[in-house]
Tab-separated table of C-alpha atoms in Angstrom:
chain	number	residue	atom	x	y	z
A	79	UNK	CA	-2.728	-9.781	-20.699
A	80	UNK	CA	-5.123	-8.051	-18.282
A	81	UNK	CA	-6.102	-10.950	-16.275
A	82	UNK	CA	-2.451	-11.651	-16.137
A	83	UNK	CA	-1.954	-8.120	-14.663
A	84	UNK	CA	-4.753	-8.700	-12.033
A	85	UNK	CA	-2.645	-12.004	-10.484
A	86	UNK	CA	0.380	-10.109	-10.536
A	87	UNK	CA	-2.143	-7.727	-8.217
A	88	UNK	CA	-3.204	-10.898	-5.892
A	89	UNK	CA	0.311	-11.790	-5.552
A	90	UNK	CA	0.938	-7.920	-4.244
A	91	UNK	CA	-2.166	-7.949	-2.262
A	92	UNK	CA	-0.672	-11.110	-0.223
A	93	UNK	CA	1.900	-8.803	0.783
A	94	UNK	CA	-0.829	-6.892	2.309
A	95	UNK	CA	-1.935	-9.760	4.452
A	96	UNK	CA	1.454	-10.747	5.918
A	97	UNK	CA	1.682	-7.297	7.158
A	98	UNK	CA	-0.703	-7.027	9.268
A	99	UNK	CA	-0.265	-10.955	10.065
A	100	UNK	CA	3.645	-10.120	11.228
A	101	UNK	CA	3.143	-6.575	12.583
A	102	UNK	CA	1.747	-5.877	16.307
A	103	UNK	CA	-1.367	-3.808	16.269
A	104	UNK	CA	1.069	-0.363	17.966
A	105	UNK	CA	2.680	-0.704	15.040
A	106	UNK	CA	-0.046	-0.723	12.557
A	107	UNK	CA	-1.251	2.447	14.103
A	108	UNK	CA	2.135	4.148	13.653
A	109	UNK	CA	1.412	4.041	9.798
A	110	UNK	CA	-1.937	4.752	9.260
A	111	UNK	CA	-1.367	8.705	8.636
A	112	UNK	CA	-0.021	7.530	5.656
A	113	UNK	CA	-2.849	9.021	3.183
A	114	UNK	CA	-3.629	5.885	0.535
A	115	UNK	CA	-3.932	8.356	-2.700
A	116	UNK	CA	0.134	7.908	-2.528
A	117	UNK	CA	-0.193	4.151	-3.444
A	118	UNK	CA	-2.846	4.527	-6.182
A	119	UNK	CA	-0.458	6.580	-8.443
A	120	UNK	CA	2.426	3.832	-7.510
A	121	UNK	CA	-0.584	1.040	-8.764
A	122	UNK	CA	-1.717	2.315	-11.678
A	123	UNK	CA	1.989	2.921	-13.109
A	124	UNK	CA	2.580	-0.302	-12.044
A	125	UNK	CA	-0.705	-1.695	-13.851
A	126	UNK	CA	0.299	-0.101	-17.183
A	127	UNK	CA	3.507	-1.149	-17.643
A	128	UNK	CA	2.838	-5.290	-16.131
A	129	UNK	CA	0.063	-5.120	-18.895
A	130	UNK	CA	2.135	-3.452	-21.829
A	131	UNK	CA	4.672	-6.562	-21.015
A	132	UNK	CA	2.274	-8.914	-20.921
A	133	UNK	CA	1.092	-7.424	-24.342
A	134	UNK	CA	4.815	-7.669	-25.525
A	135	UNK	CA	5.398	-11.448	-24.935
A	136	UNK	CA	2.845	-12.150	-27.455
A	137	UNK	CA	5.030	-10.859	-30.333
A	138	UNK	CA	8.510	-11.751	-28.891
A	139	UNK	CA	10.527	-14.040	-26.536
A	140	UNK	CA	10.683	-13.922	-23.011
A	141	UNK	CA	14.240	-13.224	-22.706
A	142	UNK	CA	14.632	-10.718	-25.243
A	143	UNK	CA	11.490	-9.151	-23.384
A	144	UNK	CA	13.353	-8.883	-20.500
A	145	UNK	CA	16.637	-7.825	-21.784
A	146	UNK	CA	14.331	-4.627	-23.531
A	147	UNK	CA	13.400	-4.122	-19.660
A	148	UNK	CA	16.927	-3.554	-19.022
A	149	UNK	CA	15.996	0.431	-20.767
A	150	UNK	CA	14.848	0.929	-17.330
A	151	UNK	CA	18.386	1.960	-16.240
A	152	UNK	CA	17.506	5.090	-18.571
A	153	UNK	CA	14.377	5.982	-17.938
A	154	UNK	CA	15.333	5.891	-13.651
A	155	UNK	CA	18.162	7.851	-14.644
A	156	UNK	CA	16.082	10.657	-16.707
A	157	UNK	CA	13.267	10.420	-14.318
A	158	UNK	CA	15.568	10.375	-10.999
A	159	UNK	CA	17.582	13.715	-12.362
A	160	UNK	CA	14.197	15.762	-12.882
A	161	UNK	CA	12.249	14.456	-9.858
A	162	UNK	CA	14.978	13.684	-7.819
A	163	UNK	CA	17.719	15.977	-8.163
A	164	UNK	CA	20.661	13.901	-8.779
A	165	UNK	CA	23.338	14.578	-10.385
A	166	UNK	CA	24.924	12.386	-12.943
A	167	UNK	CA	28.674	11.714	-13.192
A	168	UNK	CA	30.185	10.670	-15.902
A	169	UNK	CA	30.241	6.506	-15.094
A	170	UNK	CA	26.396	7.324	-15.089
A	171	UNK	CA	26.105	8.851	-18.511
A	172	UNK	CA	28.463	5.840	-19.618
A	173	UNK	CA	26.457	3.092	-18.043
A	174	UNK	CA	23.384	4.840	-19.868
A	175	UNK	CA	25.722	4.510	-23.161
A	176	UNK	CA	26.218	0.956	-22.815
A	177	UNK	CA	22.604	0.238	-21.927
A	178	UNK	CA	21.220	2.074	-25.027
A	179	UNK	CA	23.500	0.111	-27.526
A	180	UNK	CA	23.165	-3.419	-25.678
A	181	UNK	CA	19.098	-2.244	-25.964
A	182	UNK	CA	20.149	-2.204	-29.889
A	183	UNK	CA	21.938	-5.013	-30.460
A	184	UNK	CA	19.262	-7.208	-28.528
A	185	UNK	CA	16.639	-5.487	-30.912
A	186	UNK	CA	18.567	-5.944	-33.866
A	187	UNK	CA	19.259	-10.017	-32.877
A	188	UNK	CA	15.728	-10.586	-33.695
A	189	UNK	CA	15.636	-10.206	-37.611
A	190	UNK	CA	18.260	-12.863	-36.812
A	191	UNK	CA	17.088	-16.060	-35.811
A	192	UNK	CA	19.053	-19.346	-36.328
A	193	UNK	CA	16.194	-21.833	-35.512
A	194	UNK	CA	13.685	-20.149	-38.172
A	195	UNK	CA	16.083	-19.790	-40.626
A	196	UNK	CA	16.693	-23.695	-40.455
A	197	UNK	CA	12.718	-24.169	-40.119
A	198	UNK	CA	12.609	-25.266	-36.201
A	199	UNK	CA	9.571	-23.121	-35.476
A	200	UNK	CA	7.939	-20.727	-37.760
A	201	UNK	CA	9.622	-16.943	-37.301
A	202	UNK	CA	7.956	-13.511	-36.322
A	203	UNK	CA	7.569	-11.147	-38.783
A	204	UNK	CA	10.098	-8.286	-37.967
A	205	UNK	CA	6.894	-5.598	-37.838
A	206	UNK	CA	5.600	-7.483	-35.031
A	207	UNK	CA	8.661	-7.735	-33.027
A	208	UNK	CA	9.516	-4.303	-33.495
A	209	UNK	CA	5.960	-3.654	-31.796
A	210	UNK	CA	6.317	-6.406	-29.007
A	211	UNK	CA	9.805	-4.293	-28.086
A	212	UNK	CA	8.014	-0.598	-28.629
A	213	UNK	CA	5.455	-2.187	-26.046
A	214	UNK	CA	8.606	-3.344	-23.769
A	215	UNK	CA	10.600	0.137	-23.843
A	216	UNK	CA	7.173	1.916	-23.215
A	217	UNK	CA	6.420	-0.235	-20.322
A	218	UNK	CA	10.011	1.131	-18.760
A	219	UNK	CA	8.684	4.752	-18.859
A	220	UNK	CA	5.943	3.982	-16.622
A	221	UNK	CA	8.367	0.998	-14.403
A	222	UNK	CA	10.854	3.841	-13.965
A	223	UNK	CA	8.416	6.247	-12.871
A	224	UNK	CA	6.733	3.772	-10.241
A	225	UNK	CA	10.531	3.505	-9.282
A	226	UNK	CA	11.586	7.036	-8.853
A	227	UNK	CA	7.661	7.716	-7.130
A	228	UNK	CA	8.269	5.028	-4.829
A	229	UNK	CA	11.584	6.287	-3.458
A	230	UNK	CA	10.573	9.442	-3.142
A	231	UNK	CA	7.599	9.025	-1.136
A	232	UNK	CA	9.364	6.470	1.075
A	233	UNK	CA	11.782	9.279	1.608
A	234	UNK	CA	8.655	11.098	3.321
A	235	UNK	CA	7.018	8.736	4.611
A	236	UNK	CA	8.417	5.412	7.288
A	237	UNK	CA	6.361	3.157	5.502
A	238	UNK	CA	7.179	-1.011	5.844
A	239	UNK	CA	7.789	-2.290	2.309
A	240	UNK	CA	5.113	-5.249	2.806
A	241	UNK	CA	2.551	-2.345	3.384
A	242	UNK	CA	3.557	-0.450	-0.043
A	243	UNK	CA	3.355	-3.555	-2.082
A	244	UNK	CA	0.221	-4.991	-0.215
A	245	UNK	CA	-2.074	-1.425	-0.865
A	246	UNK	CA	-0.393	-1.510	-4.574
A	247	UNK	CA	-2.334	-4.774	-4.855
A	248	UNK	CA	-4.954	-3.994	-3.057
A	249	UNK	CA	-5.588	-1.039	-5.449
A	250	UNK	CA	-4.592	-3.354	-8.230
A	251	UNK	CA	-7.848	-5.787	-7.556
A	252	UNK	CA	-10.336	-2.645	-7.323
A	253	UNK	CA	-8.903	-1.246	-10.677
A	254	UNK	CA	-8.657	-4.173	-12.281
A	255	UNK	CA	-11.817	-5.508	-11.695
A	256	UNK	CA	-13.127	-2.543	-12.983
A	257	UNK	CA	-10.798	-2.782	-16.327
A	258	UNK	CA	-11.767	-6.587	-16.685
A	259	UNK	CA	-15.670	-5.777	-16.488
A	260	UNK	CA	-15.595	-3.295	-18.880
A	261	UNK	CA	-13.357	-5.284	-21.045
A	262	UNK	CA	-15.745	-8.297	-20.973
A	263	UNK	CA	-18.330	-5.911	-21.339
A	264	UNK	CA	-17.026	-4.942	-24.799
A	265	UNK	CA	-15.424	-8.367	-25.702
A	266	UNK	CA	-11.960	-7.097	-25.822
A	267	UNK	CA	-10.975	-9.804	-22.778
A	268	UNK	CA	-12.757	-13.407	-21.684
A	269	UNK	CA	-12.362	-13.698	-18.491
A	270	UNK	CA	-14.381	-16.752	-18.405
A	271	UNK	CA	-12.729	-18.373	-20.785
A	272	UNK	CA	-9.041	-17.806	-18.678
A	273	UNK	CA	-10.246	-19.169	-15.358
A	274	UNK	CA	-11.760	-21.974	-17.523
A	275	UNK	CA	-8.038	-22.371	-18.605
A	276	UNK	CA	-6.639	-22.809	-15.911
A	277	UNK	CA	-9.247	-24.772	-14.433
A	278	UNK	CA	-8.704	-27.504	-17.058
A	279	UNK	CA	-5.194	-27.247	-17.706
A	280	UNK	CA	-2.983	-28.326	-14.412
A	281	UNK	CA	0.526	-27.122	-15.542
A	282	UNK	CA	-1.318	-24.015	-16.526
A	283	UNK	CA	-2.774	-23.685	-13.298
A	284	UNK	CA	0.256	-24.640	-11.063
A	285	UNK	CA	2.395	-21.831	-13.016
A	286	UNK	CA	-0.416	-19.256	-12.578
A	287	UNK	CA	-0.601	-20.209	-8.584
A	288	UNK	CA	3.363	-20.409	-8.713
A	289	UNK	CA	3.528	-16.656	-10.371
A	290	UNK	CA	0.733	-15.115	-8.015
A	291	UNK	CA	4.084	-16.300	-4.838
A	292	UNK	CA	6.700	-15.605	-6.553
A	293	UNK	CA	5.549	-11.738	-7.590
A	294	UNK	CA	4.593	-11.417	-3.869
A	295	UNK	CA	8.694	-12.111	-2.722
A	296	UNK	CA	9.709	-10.814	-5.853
A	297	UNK	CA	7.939	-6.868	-5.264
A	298	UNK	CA	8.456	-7.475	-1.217
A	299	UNK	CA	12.168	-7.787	-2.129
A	300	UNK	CA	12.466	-5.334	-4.586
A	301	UNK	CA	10.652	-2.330	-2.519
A	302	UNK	CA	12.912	-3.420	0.614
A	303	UNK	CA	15.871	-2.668	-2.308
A	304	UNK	CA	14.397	0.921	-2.754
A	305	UNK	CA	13.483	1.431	0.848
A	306	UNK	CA	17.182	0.752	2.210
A	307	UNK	CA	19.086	1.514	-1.015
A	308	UNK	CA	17.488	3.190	-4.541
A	309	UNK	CA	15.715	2.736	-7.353
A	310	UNK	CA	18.666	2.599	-9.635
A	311	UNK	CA	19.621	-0.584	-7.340
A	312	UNK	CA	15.988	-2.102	-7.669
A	313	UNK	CA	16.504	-1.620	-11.393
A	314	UNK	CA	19.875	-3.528	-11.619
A	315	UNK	CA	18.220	-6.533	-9.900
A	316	UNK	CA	15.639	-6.360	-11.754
A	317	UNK	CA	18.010	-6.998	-14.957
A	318	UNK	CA	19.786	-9.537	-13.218
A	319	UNK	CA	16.742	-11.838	-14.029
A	320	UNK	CA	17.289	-12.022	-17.217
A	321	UNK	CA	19.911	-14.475	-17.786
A	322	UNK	CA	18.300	-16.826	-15.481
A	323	UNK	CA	15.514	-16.620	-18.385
A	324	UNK	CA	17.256	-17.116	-21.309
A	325	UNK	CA	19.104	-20.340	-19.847
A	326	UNK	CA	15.954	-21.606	-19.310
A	327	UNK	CA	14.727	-20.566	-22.639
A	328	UNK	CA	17.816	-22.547	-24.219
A	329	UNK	CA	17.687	-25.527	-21.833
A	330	UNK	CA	14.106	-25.991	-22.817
A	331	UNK	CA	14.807	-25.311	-26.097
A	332	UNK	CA	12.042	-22.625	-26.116
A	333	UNK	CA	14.595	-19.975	-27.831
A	334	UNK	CA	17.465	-20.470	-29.914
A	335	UNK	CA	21.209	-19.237	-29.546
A	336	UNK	CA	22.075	-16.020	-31.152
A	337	UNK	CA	25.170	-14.457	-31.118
A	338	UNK	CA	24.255	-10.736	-31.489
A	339	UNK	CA	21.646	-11.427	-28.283
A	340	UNK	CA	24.260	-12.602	-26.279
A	341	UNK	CA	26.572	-9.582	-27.002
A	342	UNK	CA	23.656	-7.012	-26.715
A	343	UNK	CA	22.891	-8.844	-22.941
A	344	UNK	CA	27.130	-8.490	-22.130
A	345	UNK	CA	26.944	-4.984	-23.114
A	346	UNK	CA	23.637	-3.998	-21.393
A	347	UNK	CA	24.793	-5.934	-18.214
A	348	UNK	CA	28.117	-3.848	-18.247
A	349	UNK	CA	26.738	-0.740	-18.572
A	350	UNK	CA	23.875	-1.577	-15.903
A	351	UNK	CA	26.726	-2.208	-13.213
A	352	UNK	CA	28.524	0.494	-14.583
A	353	UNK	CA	25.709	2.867	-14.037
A	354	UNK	CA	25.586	1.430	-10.317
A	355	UNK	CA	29.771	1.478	-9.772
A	356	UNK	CA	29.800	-2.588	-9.492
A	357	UNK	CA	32.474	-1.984	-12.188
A	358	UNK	CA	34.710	1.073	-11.112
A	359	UNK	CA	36.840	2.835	-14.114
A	360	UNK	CA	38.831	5.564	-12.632
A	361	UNK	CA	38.796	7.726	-15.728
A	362	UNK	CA	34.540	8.349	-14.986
A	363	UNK	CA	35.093	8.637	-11.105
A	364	UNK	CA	34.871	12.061	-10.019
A	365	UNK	CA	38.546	13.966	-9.501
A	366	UNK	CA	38.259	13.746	-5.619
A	367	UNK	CA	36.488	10.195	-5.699
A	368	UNK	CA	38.881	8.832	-8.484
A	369	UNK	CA	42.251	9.750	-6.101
A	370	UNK	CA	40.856	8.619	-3.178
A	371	UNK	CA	39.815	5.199	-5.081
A	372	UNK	CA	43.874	5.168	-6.676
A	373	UNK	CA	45.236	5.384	-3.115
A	374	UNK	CA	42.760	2.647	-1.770
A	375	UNK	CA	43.658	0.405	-4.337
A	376	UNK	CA	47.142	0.660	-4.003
A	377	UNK	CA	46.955	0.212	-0.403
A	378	UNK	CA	45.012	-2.906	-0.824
A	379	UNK	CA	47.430	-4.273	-3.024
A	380	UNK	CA	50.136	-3.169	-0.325
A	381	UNK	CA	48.341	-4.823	2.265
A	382	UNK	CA	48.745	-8.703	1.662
A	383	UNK	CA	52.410	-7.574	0.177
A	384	UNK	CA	53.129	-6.437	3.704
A	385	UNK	CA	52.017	-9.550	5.583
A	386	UNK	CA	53.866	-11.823	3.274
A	387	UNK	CA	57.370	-9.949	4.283
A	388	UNK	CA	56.770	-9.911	7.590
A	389	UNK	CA	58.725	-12.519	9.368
């Protein structure tokens, strides 16, 4: 899982490359009274929780993994009321409702698992998957917080997202490589033996190369989010991965339909765009906000009513 972590870090450091391959050199100097310390705290959050994930997929599926991640929505709540200062409304502490009991149900869904039960692959004791999700949820604390840190110090600072993910990597390799040595050092992690891996295993190697580019868009993209939007929207995309996953779990035939998963994901996806007002009840709008939406509405509906009886 820690070499894992430290190409996730490549991929970031790529980032760091096209920056100052894309941006003219006045430009470079306009951001370089941005002190660095800010983007070791984002890196090492970052670190934690891409290695307590990596941890987690030993123990459990990849798309159950990544509807656990969907707890984010929580933690960036929590984490953007004390450090932030918002203020939740009420579709807010609804959306956070939802989230928690789709969180459940997905947890739950894996005592349940058709394909073991009718001997298709051998099944996980429920112990371990219990851990593999801990792992997951824990990883959120420390996602959120990279989430909530980031916006806030691009808030202070005019910093271009390929710069924030490019020093995250940067900082990534120096701390990993420092991590990996010691964990070699004490036999904990063969590095070694992974590049030797991938150096003899081709679809191994193509997916590792593959990962390393697709984490580089992937954080370029999602700091953009939090630059121009927040981190609650970062969050929300980053859920919207995971049915992408699980059809190609299925499709594969890597994972097996279950029922109580698929509820758990409807419910956690509901109250993820509830949280972020992609799904708009009235009743949780504030008083003001909830009129104002009423008379829009209405007037919307009035609209095309209007065209059609005039002559």
């Amino acid at each position: 899982p820690f070499f894992q972590t430290m190409l996730m870090m490549i991929g970031e450091f790529f980032c760091l490359i096209a920056f100052y391959a894309t941006t003219s050199r006045e430009d470079v100097q306009k951001v370089q009274d941005v002190p660095n310390h800010i983007f070791m705290v984002a890196c090492v959050l970052d670190w934690t929780a891409t290695t307590l994930v990596n941890f987690a997929y030993v123990f459990i599926a990849a798309s159950v993994a990544q509807m656990t991640r969907g707890s984010i929505v929580i933690f960036t709540c929590l984490l953007s009321v004390t450090f932030l200062g918002r203020k939740q409304q009420p579709y807010h502490i609804a959306g956070v409702v939802l989230v928690f009991v789709g969180i459940t149900l997905v947890s739950v869904s894996t005592f349940f698992d058709p394909a073991a039960a009718h001997g298709d692959h051998p099944a996980r004791s429920g112990t371990a998957q219990m851990f593999g999700i801990g792992l997951c949820i824990s990883a959120q604390v420390f996602q959120a917080s990279m989430l909530v840190y980031e916006e806030k110090i691009m808030s202070q600072y005019d910093v271009p997202p390929l710069r924030v993910v490019g020093m995250e990597g940067f900082f990534g390799i120096l701390i990993g490589g420092i991590v990996l040595c010691a964990l070699n050092a004490f036999s904990v992690e063969s590095t070694p033996a992974a590049i030797y891996q991938l150096t003899h295993s081709m679809p191994l190697l193509i997916a590792a190369v593959g990962s390393i580019f697709s984490i580089a868009f992937f954080n370029f993209a999602g700091v953009t989010v939090t630059q121009q939007a927040s981190a609650v929207a970062r969050s929300t995309i980053d859920v919207s991965r995971t049915i992408l996953i699980w059809a190609v779990e299925l499709a594969f035939g890597w994972n097996s339909f279950n029922v109580l998963q698929l509820m758990g994901f409807v419910v956690l996806a509901t109250g993820t765009m509830l949280y972020n007002r992609l799904i708009v009840l009235p009743m949780l709008e504030p008083r003001g906000e909830a009129e104002a939406l009423v008379i829009g509405l209405k007037k919307l509906g009035a609209g095309p009513a209007a065209k059609a009886a005039d002559p």
